[in-house]
Amino acid sequence: FKQGHYTEAATVFKRAVEIFPDDPRMHMGMAQAFERSQRIAAAIEAYRGVLALTDSPEAKASLESLLSNAVPLQVKTDKN
Protein backbone atom coordinates (compact mmCIF):
# COMPACT_ATOMS: atom_id res chain seq x y z
CA PHE A 1 0.00 0.00 0.00
CA LYS A 2 2.70 2.47 1.02
CA GLN A 3 4.55 1.77 -2.23
CA GLY A 4 1.58 2.79 -4.36
CA HIS A 5 0.44 -0.69 -5.35
CA TYR A 6 -3.19 0.07 -4.59
CA THR A 7 -4.80 -2.57 -6.80
CA GLU A 8 -2.74 -5.30 -5.17
CA ALA A 9 -3.39 -3.81 -1.73
CA ALA A 10 -7.14 -3.83 -2.39
CA THR A 11 -6.95 -7.54 -3.22
CA VAL A 12 -5.02 -8.29 -0.04
CA PHE A 13 -7.37 -6.21 2.14
CA LYS A 14 -10.42 -7.82 0.51
CA ARG A 15 -9.09 -11.22 1.53
CA ALA A 16 -8.32 -9.89 5.02
CA VAL A 17 -11.92 -8.68 5.32
CA GLU A 18 -13.11 -12.19 4.43
CA ILE A 19 -10.93 -13.62 7.19
CA PHE A 20 -11.57 -10.85 9.75
CA PRO A 21 -15.03 -9.46 8.86
CA ASP A 22 -15.45 -7.68 12.20
CA ASP A 23 -12.16 -5.78 12.05
CA PRO A 24 -12.80 -2.20 10.94
CA ARG A 25 -9.08 -1.72 10.20
CA MET A 26 -9.29 -4.28 7.40
CA HIS A 27 -12.35 -2.56 5.95
CA MET A 28 -10.61 0.82 6.21
CA GLY A 29 -7.51 -0.43 4.43
CA MET A 30 -9.67 -1.93 1.69
CA ALA A 31 -11.65 1.30 1.33
CA GLN A 32 -8.51 3.42 1.05
CA ALA A 33 -6.94 1.05 -1.47
CA PHE A 34 -10.11 1.07 -3.58
CA GLU A 35 -10.28 4.86 -3.42
CA ARG A 36 -6.65 5.32 -4.44
CA SER A 37 -7.06 2.87 -7.32
CA GLN A 38 -10.10 4.89 -8.51
CA ARG A 39 -12.59 2.11 -7.75
CA ILE A 40 -15.00 4.62 -6.27
CA ALA A 41 -18.14 2.47 -6.00
CA ALA A 42 -16.14 -0.23 -4.19
CA ALA A 43 -14.56 2.40 -1.93
CA ILE A 44 -17.98 3.80 -1.01
CA GLU A 45 -19.22 0.31 -0.13
CA ALA A 46 -16.08 -0.40 1.90
CA TYR A 47 -16.31 2.89 3.85
CA ARG A 48 -19.92 1.98 4.65
CA GLY A 49 -18.56 -1.32 5.96
CA VAL A 50 -16.19 0.54 8.26
CA LEU A 51 -19.02 2.70 9.59
CA ALA A 52 -21.19 -0.37 10.19
CA LEU A 53 -18.51 -1.58 12.59
CA THR A 54 -17.25 1.59 14.23
CA ASP A 55 -17.79 5.33 14.40
CA SER A 56 -14.73 6.44 12.44
CA PRO A 57 -14.53 10.18 11.73
CA GLU A 58 -11.95 9.46 9.01
CA ALA A 59 -14.19 6.92 7.26
CA LYS A 60 -17.19 9.22 7.57
CA ALA A 61 -15.30 12.16 6.06
CA SER A 62 -13.94 10.03 3.22
CA LEU A 63 -17.37 8.60 2.46
CA GLU A 64 -18.99 12.04 2.48
CA SER A 65 -16.28 13.36 0.16
CA LEU A 66 -16.72 10.50 -2.30
CA LEU A 67 -20.49 10.81 -2.25
CA SER A 68 -20.43 14.57 -2.77
CA ASN A 69 -18.09 14.13 -5.73
CA ALA A 70 -20.10 11.23 -7.16
CA VAL A 71 -23.42 13.10 -7.26
CA PRO A 72 -22.44 15.56 -10.04
CA LEU A 73 -21.08 12.66 -12.08
CA GLN A 74 -24.36 10.80 -11.70
CA VAL A 75 -26.39 13.86 -12.71
CA LYS A 76 -24.21 14.35 -15.77
CA THR A 77 -24.65 10.69 -16.72
CA ASP A 78 -28.43 10.89 -16.31
CA LYS A 79 -28.68 13.79 -18.76
CA ASN A 80 -26.76 11.93 -21.47
XYZ file of N, CA and C in Angstrom:
240
model
N 0.829 -1.196 0.000
C 0.000 0.000 0.000
C 0.871 1.257 0.000
N 1.834 1.291 0.890
C 2.697 2.468 1.015
C 3.570 2.684 -0.218
N 3.735 1.651 -1.027
C 4.554 1.769 -2.233
C 3.719 2.154 -3.450
N 2.436 2.365 -3.257
C 1.579 2.791 -4.357
C 0.956 1.666 -5.153
N 1.035 0.461 -4.668
C 0.442 -0.687 -5.353
C -0.990 -0.896 -4.837
N -1.854 0.029 -5.188
C -3.190 0.065 -4.595
C -4.093 -1.069 -5.062
N -3.973 -1.472 -6.308
C -4.802 -2.573 -6.796
C -4.461 -3.862 -6.056
N -3.174 -4.118 -5.905
C -2.743 -5.301 -5.167
C -3.139 -5.198 -3.697
N -3.009 -4.012 -3.131
C -3.388 -3.810 -1.731
C -4.881 -4.062 -1.540
N -5.698 -3.613 -2.480
C -7.135 -3.830 -2.386
C -7.448 -5.324 -2.365
N -6.752 -6.082 -3.188
C -6.953 -7.537 -3.219
C -6.582 -8.175 -1.889
N -5.464 -7.745 -1.319
C -5.020 -8.287 -0.035
C -6.000 -7.907 1.074
N -6.427 -6.633 1.100
C -7.374 -6.214 2.137
C -8.735 -6.891 1.968
N -9.144 -7.126 0.736
C -10.420 -7.821 0.505
C -10.365 -9.220 1.115
N -9.265 -9.896 0.928
C -9.086 -11.225 1.530
C -9.042 -11.116 3.053
N -8.384 -10.091 3.560
C -8.317 -9.892 5.016
C -9.706 -9.657 5.594
N -10.553 -8.921 4.868
C -11.922 -8.677 5.320
C -12.713 -9.990 5.364
N -12.446 -10.881 4.411
C -13.109 -12.190 4.429
C -12.702 -13.000 5.659
N -11.441 -12.877 6.042
C -10.929 -13.625 7.194
C -11.311 -12.956 8.516
N -11.284 -11.619 8.538
C -11.574 -10.846 9.751
C -12.717 -9.859 9.474
N -13.934 -10.348 9.267
C -15.035 -9.458 8.857
C -15.438 -8.414 9.892
N -15.071 -8.621 11.142
C -15.454 -7.680 12.195
C -14.349 -6.694 12.549
N -13.290 -6.670 11.773
C -12.162 -5.779 12.049
C -12.266 -4.531 11.171
N -12.631 -3.405 11.748
C -12.801 -2.198 10.944
C -11.507 -1.735 10.271
N -10.351 -2.107 10.824
C -9.076 -1.721 10.201
C -8.907 -2.362 8.828
N -9.380 -3.588 8.692
C -9.285 -4.281 7.404
C -10.205 -3.615 6.378
N -11.410 -3.254 6.827
C -12.354 -2.556 5.953
C -11.803 -1.186 5.545
N -11.165 -0.501 6.484
C -10.613 0.820 6.207
C -9.474 0.722 5.194
N -8.601 -0.233 5.380
C -7.513 -0.427 4.427
C -8.037 -0.743 3.040
N -9.068 -1.590 2.974
C -9.667 -1.928 1.693
C -10.298 -0.694 1.053
N -11.006 0.084 1.838
C -11.652 1.301 1.325
C -10.618 2.275 0.768
N -9.551 2.490 1.502
C -8.513 3.420 1.053
C -7.819 2.914 -0.209
N -7.578 1.613 -0.279
C -6.940 1.051 -1.471
C -7.868 1.177 -2.679
N -9.153 0.905 -2.485
C -10.110 1.068 -3.581
C -10.159 2.526 -4.040
N -10.211 3.438 -3.074
C -10.280 4.859 -3.420
C -9.045 5.286 -4.219
N -7.884 4.895 -3.765
C -6.651 5.320 -4.441
C -6.461 4.649 -5.794
N -7.132 3.521 -6.009
C -7.060 2.873 -7.322
C -8.249 3.274 -8.201
N -8.972 4.308 -7.762
C -10.096 4.886 -8.512
C -11.273 3.936 -8.667
N -11.426 2.991 -7.764
C -12.594 2.108 -7.750
C -13.584 2.707 -6.747
N -14.214 3.786 -7.170
C -14.997 4.623 -6.267
C -16.213 3.897 -5.697
N -16.962 3.187 -6.511
C -18.140 2.470 -6.001
C -17.726 1.453 -4.939
N -16.633 0.740 -5.173
C -16.139 -0.225 -4.193
C -15.655 0.477 -2.929
N -15.022 1.639 -3.090
C -14.557 2.403 -1.928
C -15.736 2.867 -1.078
N -16.783 3.353 -1.739
C -17.976 3.797 -1.009
C -18.559 2.641 -0.199
N -18.688 1.487 -0.827
C -19.219 0.310 -0.128
C -18.320 -0.079 1.046
N -17.018 -0.024 0.845
C -16.080 -0.397 1.904
C -16.113 0.601 3.066
N -16.194 1.903 2.765
C -16.314 2.890 3.851
C -17.602 2.673 4.636
N -18.658 2.304 3.947
C -19.917 1.977 4.652
C -19.714 0.772 5.564
N -18.887 -0.173 5.118
C -18.556 -1.322 5.963
C -17.812 -0.918 7.215
N -16.905 0.024 7.087
C -16.185 0.539 8.258
C -17.184 1.138 9.238
N -18.074 1.979 8.719
C -19.020 2.695 9.589
C -20.054 1.765 10.207
N -20.291 0.621 9.589
C -21.193 -0.368 10.186
C -20.558 -1.010 11.420
N -19.228 -0.950 11.480
C -18.512 -1.580 12.591
C -18.054 -0.615 13.662
N -17.804 0.626 13.270
C -17.254 1.593 14.225
C -17.573 3.013 13.771
N -17.541 3.926 14.701
C -17.792 5.330 14.396
C -16.452 5.999 14.101
N -16.023 5.897 12.845
C -14.728 6.440 12.443
C -14.913 7.787 11.759
N -14.437 8.864 12.378
C -14.529 10.177 11.727
C -13.815 10.206 10.375
N -12.694 9.497 10.267
C -11.946 9.460 9.011
C -12.760 8.768 7.910
N -13.377 7.645 8.244
C -14.191 6.924 7.259
C -15.412 7.747 6.872
N -16.016 8.397 7.844
C -17.190 9.218 7.569
C -16.834 10.374 6.634
N -15.731 11.039 6.905
C -15.304 12.164 6.062
C -14.963 11.693 4.651
N -14.290 10.562 4.544
C -13.936 10.032 3.221
C -15.183 9.646 2.443
N -16.122 8.989 3.111
C -17.371 8.599 2.460
C -18.142 9.822 1.996
N -18.267 10.818 2.855
C -18.987 12.036 2.484
C -18.323 12.727 1.292
N -17.005 12.746 1.269
C -16.276 13.359 0.157
C -16.544 12.610 -1.148
N -16.465 11.287 -1.092
C -16.721 10.495 -2.299
C -18.154 10.669 -2.789
N -19.090 10.659 -1.858
C -20.491 10.814 -2.251
C -20.771 12.196 -2.830
N -20.181 13.217 -2.252
C -20.426 14.567 -2.770
C -19.819 14.744 -4.153
N -18.713 14.068 -4.408
C -18.089 14.135 -5.729
C -18.791 13.229 -6.733
N -19.431 12.176 -6.264
C -20.102 11.226 -7.159
C -21.430 11.768 -7.658
N -22.100 12.593 -6.869
C -23.421 13.102 -7.256
C -23.379 13.883 -8.559
N -22.473 14.847 -8.760
C -22.440 15.562 -10.040
C -22.165 14.637 -11.222
N -21.350 13.614 -10.994
C -21.076 12.661 -12.079
C -22.334 11.891 -12.453
N -23.117 11.536 -11.447
C -24.356 10.795 -11.704
C -25.349 11.688 -12.449
N -25.476 12.933 -12.048
C -26.390 13.860 -12.708
C -25.990 14.038 -14.166
N -24.703 14.190 -14.405
C -24.212 14.350 -15.766
C -24.540 13.112 -16.591
N -24.354 11.940 -16.012
C -24.646 10.690 -16.719
C -26.129 10.569 -17.035
N -26.993 10.974 -16.100
C -28.430 10.886 -16.308
C -28.918 11.759 -17.450
N -28.245 12.866 -17.700
C -28.680 13.795 -18.763
C -28.251 13.318 -20.143
N -27.271 12.418 -20.173
C -26.759 11.929 -21.473
C -27.659 10.891 -22.072
